[in-house]
Amino acid sequence: MPYPWYEILKNSNQIRQGDFIPNCPIFVPPSNLNTELIEEGNEVDISLKKLNAIVVSQSCDLEHDKVEIVLVCPYYSLEYFFSALPISESTGNGRRKKIEALRQGNLPAYHLLNKDLDCGLSDYSVVDFKNVYGVNYDFLKSFVSSIPNRPRLLPPYREHLSQAFARFFMRVGLPNDIEGVI
């Protein structure tokens, strides 16, 4: 029995985990922001960044209005992902190894999603868990309502994305590892 990866949402303001948000506006504070700048009455310049994002907040929290801020992560085409890597990892055997590591979930900061021409996803997508952004829920509902067609990741692939996101954030880096045990 085939399990489709995606469905298409048409002019919907509904937001669930696994929703693709193309050109999602992200407001970025300046890197020199400090307490003096944010005192009451001071104006602060922020920049607007647009990125392709996927929702990683839990659907149950979104459905029951338990969040004001929706967590999203950027996603890139597989080709774009490789363009940012050193040549040794983006060509030949290095590329094949990197694709297999992505496919098997052995790169915890990234998650590979299937392509689907019917949904407008002509290449595989790589979700980047290293960069997580928050977007106001009401703003995001308004924003997505103007998008005529956008993909939504379906179960069980949505749960697989959620599990990969959780694995990335539950990692623990120890200052000193246990020395060799016989």
Short mmCIF file of C-alpha atoms in Angstrom, two decimals:
data_model
loop_
_atom_site.label_atom_id
_atom_site.label_comp_id
_atom_site.label_asym_id
_atom_site.label_seq_id
_atom_site.Cartn_x
_atom_site.Cartn_y
_atom_site.Cartn_z
CA MET A 1 0.00 0.00 0.00
CA PRO A 2 1.58 3.30 -1.06
CA TYR A 3 1.94 6.10 1.46
CA PRO A 4 2.04 9.51 -0.20
CA TRP A 5 4.55 11.92 1.28
CA TYR A 6 2.58 15.12 0.74
CA GLU A 7 -0.79 16.70 0.22
CA ILE A 8 -1.42 20.14 -1.26
CA LEU A 9 -3.14 22.85 0.76
CA LYS A 10 -5.04 25.35 -1.36
CA ASN A 11 -5.53 28.89 -0.01
CA SER A 12 -5.64 27.57 3.54
CA ASN A 13 -4.71 29.45 6.70
CA GLN A 14 -4.44 26.18 8.62
CA ILE A 15 -0.97 25.50 10.02
CA ARG A 16 0.26 22.08 11.12
CA GLN A 17 3.59 20.42 11.72
CA GLY A 18 5.19 19.54 8.40
CA ASP A 19 3.67 22.46 6.49
CA PHE A 20 5.96 24.01 3.90
CA ILE A 21 5.99 27.82 4.04
CA PRO A 22 7.76 29.19 0.95
CA ASN A 23 9.34 32.64 1.33
CA CYS A 24 8.46 32.74 5.03
CA PRO A 25 9.26 36.19 6.46
CA ILE A 26 11.66 36.05 9.41
CA PHE A 27 12.39 39.17 11.42
CA VAL A 28 16.01 39.25 12.57
CA PRO A 29 17.24 41.59 15.33
CA PRO A 30 20.62 43.27 14.84
CA SER A 31 23.67 41.44 16.16
CA ASN A 32 24.63 44.48 18.28
CA LEU A 33 21.33 44.48 20.18
CA ASN A 34 21.86 45.14 23.89
CA THR A 35 19.81 46.24 26.90
CA GLU A 36 20.53 49.92 26.26
CA LEU A 37 19.07 49.67 22.77
CA ILE A 38 15.89 47.98 23.92
CA GLU A 39 15.04 50.43 26.69
CA GLU A 40 11.51 51.75 26.39
CA GLY A 41 11.17 54.37 23.70
CA ASN A 42 14.23 53.42 21.65
CA GLU A 43 13.75 52.29 18.08
CA VAL A 44 15.64 49.25 16.89
CA ASP A 45 16.23 48.42 13.24
CA ILE A 46 15.51 44.83 12.38
CA SER A 47 16.05 43.08 9.09
CA LEU A 48 13.58 40.95 7.18
CA LYS A 49 14.81 37.66 5.81
CA LYS A 50 12.70 35.42 3.59
CA LEU A 51 13.39 31.72 3.60
CA ASN A 52 11.71 28.49 2.66
CA ALA A 53 10.61 27.02 5.98
CA ILE A 54 8.85 23.98 7.36
CA VAL A 55 6.78 24.01 10.56
CA VAL A 56 8.24 21.93 13.40
CA SER A 57 5.87 22.99 16.22
CA GLN A 58 3.56 20.18 17.32
CA SER A 59 0.21 20.09 15.50
CA CYS A 60 -1.69 19.44 18.74
CA ASP A 61 -0.35 22.70 20.19
CA LEU A 62 -1.24 24.59 17.03
CA GLU A 63 -4.75 23.11 16.79
CA HIS A 64 -5.56 24.06 20.39
CA ASP A 65 -4.00 27.54 20.23
CA LYS A 66 -1.41 26.66 22.88
CA VAL A 67 1.39 28.61 21.19
CA GLU A 68 1.87 32.21 20.17
CA ILE A 69 5.12 31.52 18.35
CA VAL A 70 5.39 28.82 15.68
CA LEU A 71 8.78 27.15 15.31
CA VAL A 72 10.03 26.77 11.76
CA CYS A 73 13.27 25.49 10.25
CA PRO A 74 14.66 26.34 6.83
CA TYR A 75 14.70 23.76 4.08
CA TYR A 76 16.85 23.73 0.97
CA SER A 77 16.93 21.75 -2.23
CA LEU A 78 19.47 18.95 -2.15
CA GLU A 79 21.43 20.72 -4.90
CA TYR A 80 21.59 23.94 -2.86
CA PHE A 81 22.69 21.94 0.20
CA PHE A 82 25.58 20.46 -1.79
CA SER A 83 26.57 23.84 -3.21
CA ALA A 84 27.51 24.97 0.32
CA LEU A 85 29.75 21.95 0.98
CA PRO A 86 33.44 21.50 0.13
CA ILE A 87 34.05 19.93 -3.26
CA SER A 88 35.31 16.72 -1.62
CA GLU A 89 31.85 16.22 -0.07
CA SER A 90 29.75 17.53 -2.95
CA THR A 91 31.10 15.49 -5.84
CA GLY A 92 31.76 11.87 -6.69
CA ASN A 93 32.10 9.37 -3.87
CA GLY A 94 31.94 12.10 -1.21
CA ARG A 95 28.54 13.15 -2.55
CA ARG A 96 27.23 9.58 -2.57
CA LYS A 97 28.37 9.09 1.03
CA LYS A 98 26.75 12.37 2.12
CA ILE A 99 23.45 11.47 0.43
CA GLU A 100 23.46 8.06 2.09
CA ALA A 101 24.26 9.63 5.49
CA LEU A 102 21.35 12.05 4.99
CA ARG A 103 19.02 9.26 3.91
CA GLN A 104 19.91 7.12 6.92
CA GLY A 105 19.55 10.01 9.37
CA ASN A 106 23.25 9.99 10.29
CA LEU A 107 23.60 13.77 10.04
CA PRO A 108 21.59 14.86 13.11
CA ALA A 109 21.46 18.54 12.12
CA TYR A 110 19.70 17.73 8.85
CA HIS A 111 16.72 15.72 7.67
CA LEU A 112 16.09 14.53 4.12
CA LEU A 113 12.61 14.71 2.59
CA ASN A 114 11.47 13.11 -0.64
CA LYS A 115 10.80 14.98 -3.85
CA ASP A 116 7.33 15.07 -5.42
CA LEU A 117 6.78 16.67 -8.80
CA ASP A 118 3.00 16.79 -8.30
CA CYS A 119 3.53 19.02 -5.24
CA GLY A 120 6.08 21.28 -6.91
CA LEU A 121 9.03 19.69 -5.10
CA SER A 122 11.30 18.89 -8.04
CA ASP A 123 14.29 18.04 -5.84
CA TYR A 124 14.78 16.36 -2.49
CA SER A 125 14.57 18.80 0.44
CA VAL A 126 17.04 19.07 3.29
CA VAL A 127 15.64 20.48 6.55
CA ASP A 128 18.20 22.40 8.62
CA PHE A 129 17.65 21.95 12.38
CA LYS A 130 20.64 24.14 13.28
CA ASN A 131 18.63 27.25 12.46
CA VAL A 132 15.27 27.47 14.20
CA TYR A 133 13.09 30.56 13.97
CA GLY A 134 9.92 31.71 15.68
CA VAL A 135 7.04 33.32 13.80
CA ASN A 136 3.91 34.80 15.38
CA TYR A 137 1.07 32.31 14.90
CA ASP A 138 -1.60 34.85 13.87
CA PHE A 139 0.80 36.52 11.44
CA LEU A 140 1.74 33.16 9.93
CA LYS A 141 -1.92 32.15 9.46
CA SER A 142 -2.53 35.40 7.62
CA PHE A 143 0.62 35.00 5.54
CA VAL A 144 -0.08 31.42 4.40
CA SER A 145 -3.67 32.22 3.45
CA SER A 146 -2.28 34.15 0.45
CA ILE A 147 -0.28 31.15 -0.81
CA PRO A 148 -2.38 29.39 -3.46
CA ASN A 149 -0.76 25.94 -3.14
CA ARG A 150 1.69 24.65 -0.54
CA PRO A 151 2.77 21.14 0.41
CA ARG A 152 2.09 19.49 3.75
CA LEU A 153 4.12 16.49 4.90
CA LEU A 154 1.88 13.53 5.70
CA PRO A 155 2.15 10.75 8.32
CA PRO A 156 4.28 8.75 8.93
CA TYR A 157 6.87 11.06 7.32
CA ARG A 158 5.72 14.00 9.46
CA GLU A 159 6.34 12.01 12.63
CA HIS A 160 9.73 10.98 11.26
CA LEU A 161 10.60 14.68 10.82
CA SER A 162 9.41 15.39 14.37
CA GLN A 163 11.51 12.55 15.75
CA ALA A 164 14.61 13.76 13.88
CA PHE A 165 14.05 17.30 15.23
CA ALA A 166 13.74 15.94 18.77
CA ARG A 167 16.87 13.80 18.40
CA PHE A 168 18.86 16.85 17.31
CA PHE A 169 17.74 18.91 20.31
CA MET A 170 18.07 16.20 22.93
CA ARG A 171 21.78 15.66 22.24
CA VAL A 172 24.01 16.16 25.26
CA GLY A 173 27.58 17.33 24.87
CA LEU A 174 29.68 16.25 27.83
CA PRO A 175 32.75 18.28 28.82
CA ASN A 176 34.66 15.06 29.51
CA ASP A 177 33.79 11.69 28.08
CA ILE A 178 34.34 8.40 29.93
CA GLU A 179 37.86 7.11 29.32
CA GLY A 180 38.23 3.74 27.61
CA VAL A 181 36.45 0.98 29.50
CA ILE A 182 37.58 -2.61 29.06
#
